[in-house]
Amino acid sequence: EDKKVEAVVLAADGLRAGFAQTEELRQAIEALRAADKEVYAHADSMTMSNFALLGGATRVSVVPTGNLWLMGLYGESPYVPGLFDKIGVKPDFLTCGEYKSAAEMFMRTGPSPEADQMQNWLLDSIYATQVKLIAEGRKVAADKAREWIDGGPYSAEKAKQLGMIDAVEHRQELEAMLRTKFGEKTKFDTKYAKKAGPDIDFSSPFGVMKFYAEL
């Protein structure tokens, strides 16, 4: 709602967001765009989850040396009875119900059918959500999003050719483009809405004591 803010830039260097965080941040991007704020995303490289998040921006760009690591999902579960046999440990667990699989890593050499079913259900659900976010963000069909994932990884140039991103550029080029679009006096406020830190008076010990009291 701040009229002084004309656009938001997401400089996503080393971005690590969980699947739930990705969905929440996408909602925030959508709220910005609904308020007529353009959102510009720029990254050194992207994982599939990063692409699902940043793909919701108005414009997405990657540095020339960057890559898009769209390679699907991967998961694994450890099973340690073989190790226990070597060191003379005998696990002793009680479980209740077919889908109570927490003890399986200690008792089995592989997943039970029920645990296998649930792990695949979870990964399928996460994958479907990622496909949906990518497709909606880049305004393509879900089949196209799955095709992108199946064909990964990509160089930045290849991704641009396929319509996955909008530009291949360095951060300085993005800033120059934004100054051309919004005016040379454009200010990039990297501390927007952050509260100022406490003002410490070092001229007396009481100033330091006040600082600790505020903490």
PDB file of C-alpha atoms in Angstrom:
ATOM      1  CA  GLU A   1       0.000   0.000   0.000  1.00  0.00           C
ATOM      2  CA  ASP A   2       3.048   2.282   0.178  1.00  0.00           C
ATOM      3  CA  LYS A   3       2.809   4.538  -2.875  1.00  0.00           C
ATOM      4  CA  LYS A   4       6.505   5.401  -2.622  1.00  0.00           C
ATOM      5  CA  VAL A   5       7.350   1.805  -3.499  1.00  0.00           C
ATOM      6  CA  GLU A   6       6.943   1.253  -7.228  1.00  0.00           C
ATOM      7  CA  ALA A   7       8.528  -2.189  -7.471  1.00  0.00           C
ATOM      8  CA  VAL A   8      10.187  -4.912  -5.429  1.00  0.00           C
ATOM      9  CA  VAL A   9      13.496  -6.575  -6.337  1.00  0.00           C
ATOM     10  CA  LEU A  10      14.247 -10.078  -5.099  1.00  0.00           C
ATOM     11  CA  ALA A  11      18.017 -10.593  -5.118  1.00  0.00           C
ATOM     12  CA  ALA A  12      18.020 -14.312  -4.451  1.00  0.00           C
ATOM     13  CA  ASP A  13      21.640 -15.231  -3.796  1.00  0.00           C
ATOM     14  CA  GLY A  14      22.078 -18.537  -1.986  1.00  0.00           C
ATOM     15  CA  LEU A  15      18.339 -18.760  -1.368  1.00  0.00           C
ATOM     16  CA  ARG A  16      17.312 -21.724   0.770  1.00  0.00           C
ATOM     17  CA  ALA A  17      13.592 -21.944   1.401  1.00  0.00           C
ATOM     18  CA  GLY A  18      11.660 -25.020   2.442  1.00  0.00           C
ATOM     19  CA  PHE A  19       8.627 -26.181   0.495  1.00  0.00           C
ATOM     20  CA  ALA A  20       6.176 -24.531   2.896  1.00  0.00           C
ATOM     21  CA  GLN A  21       8.215 -21.298   2.920  1.00  0.00           C
ATOM     22  CA  THR A  22       8.212 -21.326  -0.890  1.00  0.00           C
ATOM     23  CA  GLU A  23       4.417 -21.391  -0.941  1.00  0.00           C
ATOM     24  CA  GLU A  24       4.153 -18.618   1.656  1.00  0.00           C
ATOM     25  CA  LEU A  25       6.606 -16.382  -0.195  1.00  0.00           C
ATOM     26  CA  ARG A  26       4.783 -17.000  -3.468  1.00  0.00           C
ATOM     27  CA  GLN A  27       1.603 -15.778  -1.793  1.00  0.00           C
ATOM     28  CA  ALA A  28       3.467 -12.617  -0.765  1.00  0.00           C
ATOM     29  CA  ILE A  29       4.664 -12.090  -4.352  1.00  0.00           C
ATOM     30  CA  GLU A  30       1.113 -12.547  -5.617  1.00  0.00           C
ATOM     31  CA  ALA A  31      -0.136 -10.002  -3.065  1.00  0.00           C
ATOM     32  CA  LEU A  32       2.440  -7.483  -4.302  1.00  0.00           C
ATOM     33  CA  ARG A  33       1.428  -7.991  -7.909  1.00  0.00           C
ATOM     34  CA  ALA A  34      -2.246  -7.721  -6.989  1.00  0.00           C
ATOM     35  CA  ALA A  35      -1.377  -4.312  -5.499  1.00  0.00           C
ATOM     36  CA  ASP A  36       0.086  -3.257  -8.896  1.00  0.00           C
ATOM     37  CA  LYS A  37       3.695  -3.597  -7.731  1.00  0.00           C
ATOM     38  CA  GLU A  38       6.054  -5.113 -10.255  1.00  0.00           C
ATOM     39  CA  VAL A  39       8.380  -7.785  -8.843  1.00  0.00           C
ATOM     40  CA  TYR A  40      11.844  -8.366 -10.330  1.00  0.00           C
ATOM     41  CA  ALA A  41      13.700 -11.561  -9.417  1.00  0.00           C
ATOM     42  CA  HIS A  42      17.414 -12.025 -10.046  1.00  0.00           C
ATOM     43  CA  ALA A  43      19.572 -15.016  -9.112  1.00  0.00           C
ATOM     44  CA  ASP A  44      23.012 -16.501  -9.635  1.00  0.00           C
ATOM     45  CA  SER A  45      21.417 -19.917 -10.154  1.00  0.00           C
ATOM     46  CA  MET A  46      18.193 -21.698  -9.233  1.00  0.00           C
ATOM     47  CA  THR A  47      17.063 -25.026  -7.886  1.00  0.00           C
ATOM     48  CA  MET A  48      13.629 -26.332  -8.814  1.00  0.00           C
ATOM     49  CA  SER A  49      12.186 -24.980  -5.563  1.00  0.00           C
ATOM     50  CA  ASN A  50      13.795 -21.560  -6.170  1.00  0.00           C
ATOM     51  CA  PHE A  51      12.334 -21.533  -9.675  1.00  0.00           C
ATOM     52  CA  ALA A  52       8.887 -22.370  -8.291  1.00  0.00           C
ATOM     53  CA  LEU A  53       9.221 -19.366  -5.971  1.00  0.00           C
ATOM     54  CA  LEU A  54      10.874 -16.773  -8.207  1.00  0.00           C
ATOM     55  CA  GLY A  55       8.854 -17.802 -11.261  1.00  0.00           C
ATOM     56  CA  GLY A  56       5.967 -15.842  -9.784  1.00  0.00           C
ATOM     57  CA  ALA A  57       7.800 -12.539 -10.317  1.00  0.00           C
ATOM     58  CA  THR A  58       6.937 -10.104 -13.096  1.00  0.00           C
ATOM     59  CA  ARG A  59      10.385 -10.584 -14.605  1.00  0.00           C
ATOM     60  CA  VAL A  60      12.966 -13.282 -13.861  1.00  0.00           C
ATOM     61  CA  SER A  61      16.660 -13.042 -14.757  1.00  0.00           C
ATOM     62  CA  VAL A  62      19.812 -15.064 -14.114  1.00  0.00           C
ATOM     63  CA  VAL A  63      23.507 -14.191 -14.461  1.00  0.00           C
ATOM     64  CA  PRO A  64      25.212 -15.410 -17.687  1.00  0.00           C
ATOM     65  CA  THR A  65      27.217 -18.043 -15.811  1.00  0.00           C
ATOM     66  CA  GLY A  66      24.175 -19.332 -13.902  1.00  0.00           C
ATOM     67  CA  ASN A  67      22.237 -22.556 -14.242  1.00  0.00           C
ATOM     68  CA  LEU A  68      18.708 -23.753 -13.541  1.00  0.00           C
ATOM     69  CA  TRP A  69      18.907 -27.056 -11.712  1.00  0.00           C
ATOM     70  CA  LEU A  70      15.464 -28.411 -12.512  1.00  0.00           C
ATOM     71  CA  MET A  71      15.991 -32.088 -11.839  1.00  0.00           C
ATOM     72  CA  GLY A  72      12.893 -33.278 -10.030  1.00  0.00           C
ATOM     73  CA  LEU A  73      12.835 -34.501  -6.448  1.00  0.00           C
ATOM     74  CA  TYR A  74      14.997 -36.979  -4.589  1.00  0.00           C
ATOM     75  CA  GLY A  75      14.637 -38.593  -1.199  1.00  0.00           C
ATOM     76  CA  GLU A  76      16.206 -41.415   0.743  1.00  0.00           C
ATOM     77  CA  SER A  77      15.790 -43.229   4.055  1.00  0.00           C
ATOM     78  CA  PRO A  78      18.603 -44.904   5.996  1.00  0.00           C
ATOM     79  CA  TYR A  79      18.323 -48.463   7.303  1.00  0.00           C
ATOM     80  CA  VAL A  80      20.946 -49.533   9.828  1.00  0.00           C
ATOM     81  CA  PRO A  81      20.352 -53.175  10.958  1.00  0.00           C
ATOM     82  CA  GLY A  82      23.432 -54.238   8.990  1.00  0.00           C
ATOM     83  CA  LEU A  83      25.545 -51.780  10.996  1.00  0.00           C
ATOM     84  CA  PHE A  84      23.954 -52.989  14.234  1.00  0.00           C
ATOM     85  CA  ASP A  85      24.861 -56.589  13.360  1.00  0.00           C
ATOM     86  CA  LYS A  86      28.516 -55.586  12.958  1.00  0.00           C
ATOM     87  CA  ILE A  87      28.725 -53.824  16.334  1.00  0.00           C
ATOM     88  CA  GLY A  88      26.557 -56.256  18.280  1.00  0.00           C
ATOM     89  CA  VAL A  89      23.541 -54.031  18.898  1.00  0.00           C
ATOM     90  CA  LYS A  90      20.056 -55.547  19.031  1.00  0.00           C
ATOM     91  CA  PRO A  91      17.265 -52.962  18.528  1.00  0.00           C
ATOM     92  CA  ASP A  92      14.116 -53.369  20.581  1.00  0.00           C
ATOM     93  CA  PHE A  93      11.068 -51.317  19.565  1.00  0.00           C
ATOM     94  CA  LEU A  94       7.321 -51.652  19.887  1.00  0.00           C
ATOM     95  CA  THR A  95       5.160 -50.258  17.083  1.00  0.00           C
ATOM     96  CA  CYS A  96       1.400 -49.883  16.821  1.00  0.00           C
ATOM     97  CA  GLY A  97      -0.280 -49.928  13.411  1.00  0.00           C
ATOM     98  CA  GLU A  98       0.807 -50.626   9.848  1.00  0.00           C
ATOM     99  CA  TYR A  99       1.770 -47.019   9.045  1.00  0.00           C
ATOM    100  CA  LYS A 100       3.841 -46.419  12.187  1.00  0.00           C
ATOM    101  CA  SER A 101       7.210 -46.617  10.472  1.00  0.00           C
ATOM    102  CA  ALA A 102       9.518 -44.566  12.724  1.00  0.00           C
ATOM    103  CA  ALA A 103      11.314 -47.690  14.001  1.00  0.00           C
ATOM    104  CA  GLU A 104      11.781 -49.258  10.573  1.00  0.00           C
ATOM    105  CA  MET A 105      15.210 -47.707  10.049  1.00  0.00           C
ATOM    106  CA  PHE A 106      16.421 -49.693  13.070  1.00  0.00           C
ATOM    107  CA  MET A 107      14.470 -52.913  12.440  1.00  0.00           C
ATOM    108  CA  ARG A 108      14.377 -53.423   8.672  1.00  0.00           C
ATOM    109  CA  THR A 109      16.764 -53.368   5.717  1.00  0.00           C
ATOM    110  CA  GLY A 110      14.217 -51.536   3.553  1.00  0.00           C
ATOM    111  CA  PRO A 111      10.815 -49.872   3.805  1.00  0.00           C
ATOM    112  CA  SER A 112       7.628 -51.761   4.480  1.00  0.00           C
ATOM    113  CA  PRO A 113       5.008 -51.521   1.703  1.00  0.00           C
ATOM    114  CA  GLU A 114       3.105 -49.005   3.823  1.00  0.00           C
ATOM    115  CA  ALA A 115       6.147 -46.800   4.433  1.00  0.00           C
ATOM    116  CA  ASP A 116       7.067 -46.975   0.745  1.00  0.00           C
ATOM    117  CA  GLN A 117       3.520 -45.967  -0.173  1.00  0.00           C
ATOM    118  CA  MET A 118       3.549 -42.991   2.184  1.00  0.00           C
ATOM    119  CA  GLN A 119       6.965 -41.724   1.079  1.00  0.00           C
ATOM    120  CA  ASN A 120       5.911 -41.849  -2.559  1.00  0.00           C
ATOM    121  CA  TRP A 121       2.631 -40.126  -1.710  1.00  0.00           C
ATOM    122  CA  LEU A 122       4.540 -37.324   0.034  1.00  0.00           C
ATOM    123  CA  LEU A 123       7.025 -36.832  -2.819  1.00  0.00           C
ATOM    124  CA  ASP A 124       4.243 -36.959  -5.424  1.00  0.00           C
ATOM    125  CA  SER A 125       2.329 -34.291  -3.498  1.00  0.00           C
ATOM    126  CA  ILE A 126       5.363 -31.991  -3.237  1.00  0.00           C
ATOM    127  CA  TYR A 127       6.148 -32.525  -6.921  1.00  0.00           C
ATOM    128  CA  ALA A 128       2.575 -31.678  -7.971  1.00  0.00           C
ATOM    129  CA  THR A 129       2.699 -28.451  -5.940  1.00  0.00           C
ATOM    130  CA  GLN A 130       6.042 -27.439  -7.491  1.00  0.00           C
ATOM    131  CA  VAL A 131       4.690 -28.096 -10.992  1.00  0.00           C
ATOM    132  CA  LYS A 132       1.598 -26.008 -10.216  1.00  0.00           C
ATOM    133  CA  LEU A 133       3.660 -23.075  -8.914  1.00  0.00           C
ATOM    134  CA  ILE A 134       6.002 -23.154 -11.925  1.00  0.00           C
ATOM    135  CA  ALA A 135       3.149 -23.383 -14.413  1.00  0.00           C
ATOM    136  CA  GLU A 136       1.137 -20.575 -12.813  1.00  0.00           C
ATOM    137  CA  GLY A 137       4.164 -18.347 -12.337  1.00  0.00           C
ATOM    138  CA  ARG A 138       5.437 -18.665 -15.906  1.00  0.00           C
ATOM    139  CA  LYS A 139       1.917 -18.862 -17.370  1.00  0.00           C
ATOM    140  CA  VAL A 140       2.368 -22.186 -19.117  1.00  0.00           C
ATOM    141  CA  ALA A 141       0.485 -25.481 -19.008  1.00  0.00           C
ATOM    142  CA  ALA A 142       1.377 -28.020 -16.330  1.00  0.00           C
ATOM    143  CA  ASP A 143       2.613 -30.373 -19.071  1.00  0.00           C
ATOM    144  CA  LYS A 144       5.116 -27.717 -20.184  1.00  0.00           C
ATOM    145  CA  ALA A 145       6.355 -27.280 -16.598  1.00  0.00           C
ATOM    146  CA  ARG A 146       6.855 -31.059 -16.300  1.00  0.00           C
ATOM    147  CA  GLU A 147       8.672 -31.037 -19.648  1.00  0.00           C
ATOM    148  CA  TRP A 148      11.052 -28.364 -18.329  1.00  0.00           C
ATOM    149  CA  ILE A 149      11.725 -30.437 -15.216  1.00  0.00           C
ATOM    150  CA  ASP A 150      12.327 -33.624 -17.210  1.00  0.00           C
ATOM    151  CA  GLY A 151      14.796 -31.831 -19.500  1.00  0.00           C
ATOM    152  CA  GLY A 152      16.925 -30.130 -16.831  1.00  0.00           C
ATOM    153  CA  PRO A 153      19.401 -28.825 -15.903  1.00  0.00           C
ATOM    154  CA  TYR A 154      19.766 -25.741 -18.128  1.00  0.00           C
ATOM    155  CA  SER A 155      22.239 -22.964 -18.709  1.00  0.00           C
ATOM    156  CA  ALA A 156      20.868 -19.454 -18.290  1.00  0.00           C
ATOM    157  CA  GLU A 157      20.903 -18.888 -22.059  1.00  0.00           C
ATOM    158  CA  LYS A 158      19.079 -22.144 -22.775  1.00  0.00           C
ATOM    159  CA  ALA A 159      16.491 -21.340 -20.119  1.00  0.00           C
ATOM    160  CA  LYS A 160      15.845 -17.973 -21.759  1.00  0.00           C
ATOM    161  CA  GLN A 161      15.465 -19.598 -25.177  1.00  0.00           C
ATOM    162  CA  LEU A 162      12.842 -21.937 -23.736  1.00  0.00           C
ATOM    163  CA  GLY A 163      10.928 -19.102 -22.053  1.00  0.00           C
ATOM    164  CA  MET A 164      11.755 -20.236 -18.543  1.00  0.00           C
ATOM    165  CA  ILE A 165      13.315 -16.885 -17.641  1.00  0.00           C
ATOM    166  CA  ASP A 166      13.035 -13.425 -19.167  1.00  0.00           C
ATOM    167  CA  ALA A 167      16.628 -12.211 -19.269  1.00  0.00           C
ATOM    168  CA  VAL A 168      20.266 -13.186 -18.832  1.00  0.00           C
ATOM    169  CA  GLU A 169      22.066 -10.339 -17.122  1.00  0.00           C
ATOM    170  CA  HIS A 170      24.355  -9.280 -14.304  1.00  0.00           C
ATOM    171  CA  ARG A 171      22.977  -7.449 -11.276  1.00  0.00           C
ATOM    172  CA  GLN A 172      24.408  -4.140 -12.515  1.00  0.00           C
ATOM    173  CA  GLU A 173      22.508  -4.533 -15.794  1.00  0.00           C
ATOM    174  CA  LEU A 174      19.273  -5.167 -13.917  1.00  0.00           C
ATOM    175  CA  GLU A 175      19.804  -2.046 -11.799  1.00  0.00           C
ATOM    176  CA  ALA A 176      20.575   0.032 -14.908  1.00  0.00           C
ATOM    177  CA  MET A 177      17.386  -1.212 -16.560  1.00  0.00           C
ATOM    178  CA  LEU A 178      15.335  -0.328 -13.491  1.00  0.00           C
ATOM    179  CA  ARG A 179      16.829   3.172 -13.337  1.00  0.00           C
ATOM    180  CA  THR A 180      15.937   3.654 -16.991  1.00  0.00           C
ATOM    181  CA  LYS A 181      12.388   2.441 -16.341  1.00  0.00           C
ATOM    182  CA  PHE A 182      11.685   4.217 -13.053  1.00  0.00           C
ATOM    183  CA  GLY A 183      14.083   7.174 -13.258  1.00  0.00           C
ATOM    184  CA  GLU A 184      17.715   7.869 -12.432  1.00  0.00           C
ATOM    185  CA  LYS A 185      16.770   8.965  -8.915  1.00  0.00           C
ATOM    186  CA  THR A 186      15.405   5.542  -8.114  1.00  0.00           C
ATOM    187  CA  LYS A 187      16.520   4.410  -4.655  1.00  0.00           C
ATOM    188  CA  PHE A 188      17.086   0.773  -3.775  1.00  0.00           C
ATOM    189  CA  ASP A 189      16.017   0.576  -0.146  1.00  0.00           C
ATOM    190  CA  THR A 190      17.616  -2.598   1.218  1.00  0.00           C
ATOM    191  CA  LYS A 191      16.402  -1.887   4.754  1.00  0.00           C
ATOM    192  CA  TYR A 192      12.772  -1.115   3.970  1.00  0.00           C
ATOM    193  CA  ALA A 193      10.491  -1.533   7.012  1.00  0.00           C
ATOM    194  CA  LYS A 194      13.351  -2.694   9.233  1.00  0.00           C
ATOM    195  CA  LYS A 195      13.369  -1.147  12.662  1.00  0.00           C
ATOM    196  CA  ALA A 196      16.404   0.947  13.504  1.00  0.00           C
ATOM    197  CA  GLY A 197      18.770  -0.539  16.050  1.00  0.00           C
ATOM    198  CA  PRO A 198      19.146   0.956  19.529  1.00  0.00           C
ATOM    199  CA  ASP A 199      21.162   4.158  19.846  1.00  0.00           C
ATOM    200  CA  ILE A 200      23.935   3.461  22.359  1.00  0.00           C
ATOM    201  CA  ASP A 201      25.427   6.316  24.353  1.00  0.00           C
ATOM    202  CA  PHE A 202      29.040   5.305  24.998  1.00  0.00           C
ATOM    203  CA  SER A 203      29.848   8.509  26.842  1.00  0.00           C
ATOM    204  CA  SER A 204      28.843   6.943  30.164  1.00  0.00           C
ATOM    205  CA  PRO A 205      28.360   3.431  31.590  1.00  0.00           C
ATOM    206  CA  PHE A 206      24.665   4.218  32.053  1.00  0.00           C
ATOM    207  CA  GLY A 207      24.241   4.295  28.269  1.00  0.00           C
ATOM    208  CA  VAL A 208      25.503   0.716  27.956  1.00  0.00           C
ATOM    209  CA  MET A 209      23.316  -0.358  30.891  1.00  0.00           C
ATOM    210  CA  LYS A 210      20.301   1.201  29.195  1.00  0.00           C
ATOM    211  CA  PHE A 211      21.152  -0.687  25.986  1.00  0.00           C
ATOM    212  CA  TYR A 212      21.217  -4.035  27.839  1.00  0.00           C
ATOM    213  CA  ALA A 213      17.963  -3.164  29.601  1.00  0.00           C
ATOM    214  CA  GLU A 214      16.298  -2.571  26.237  1.00  0.00           C
ATOM    215  CA  LEU A 215      17.567  -5.935  24.996  1.00  0.00           C
TER     216      LEU A 215
END
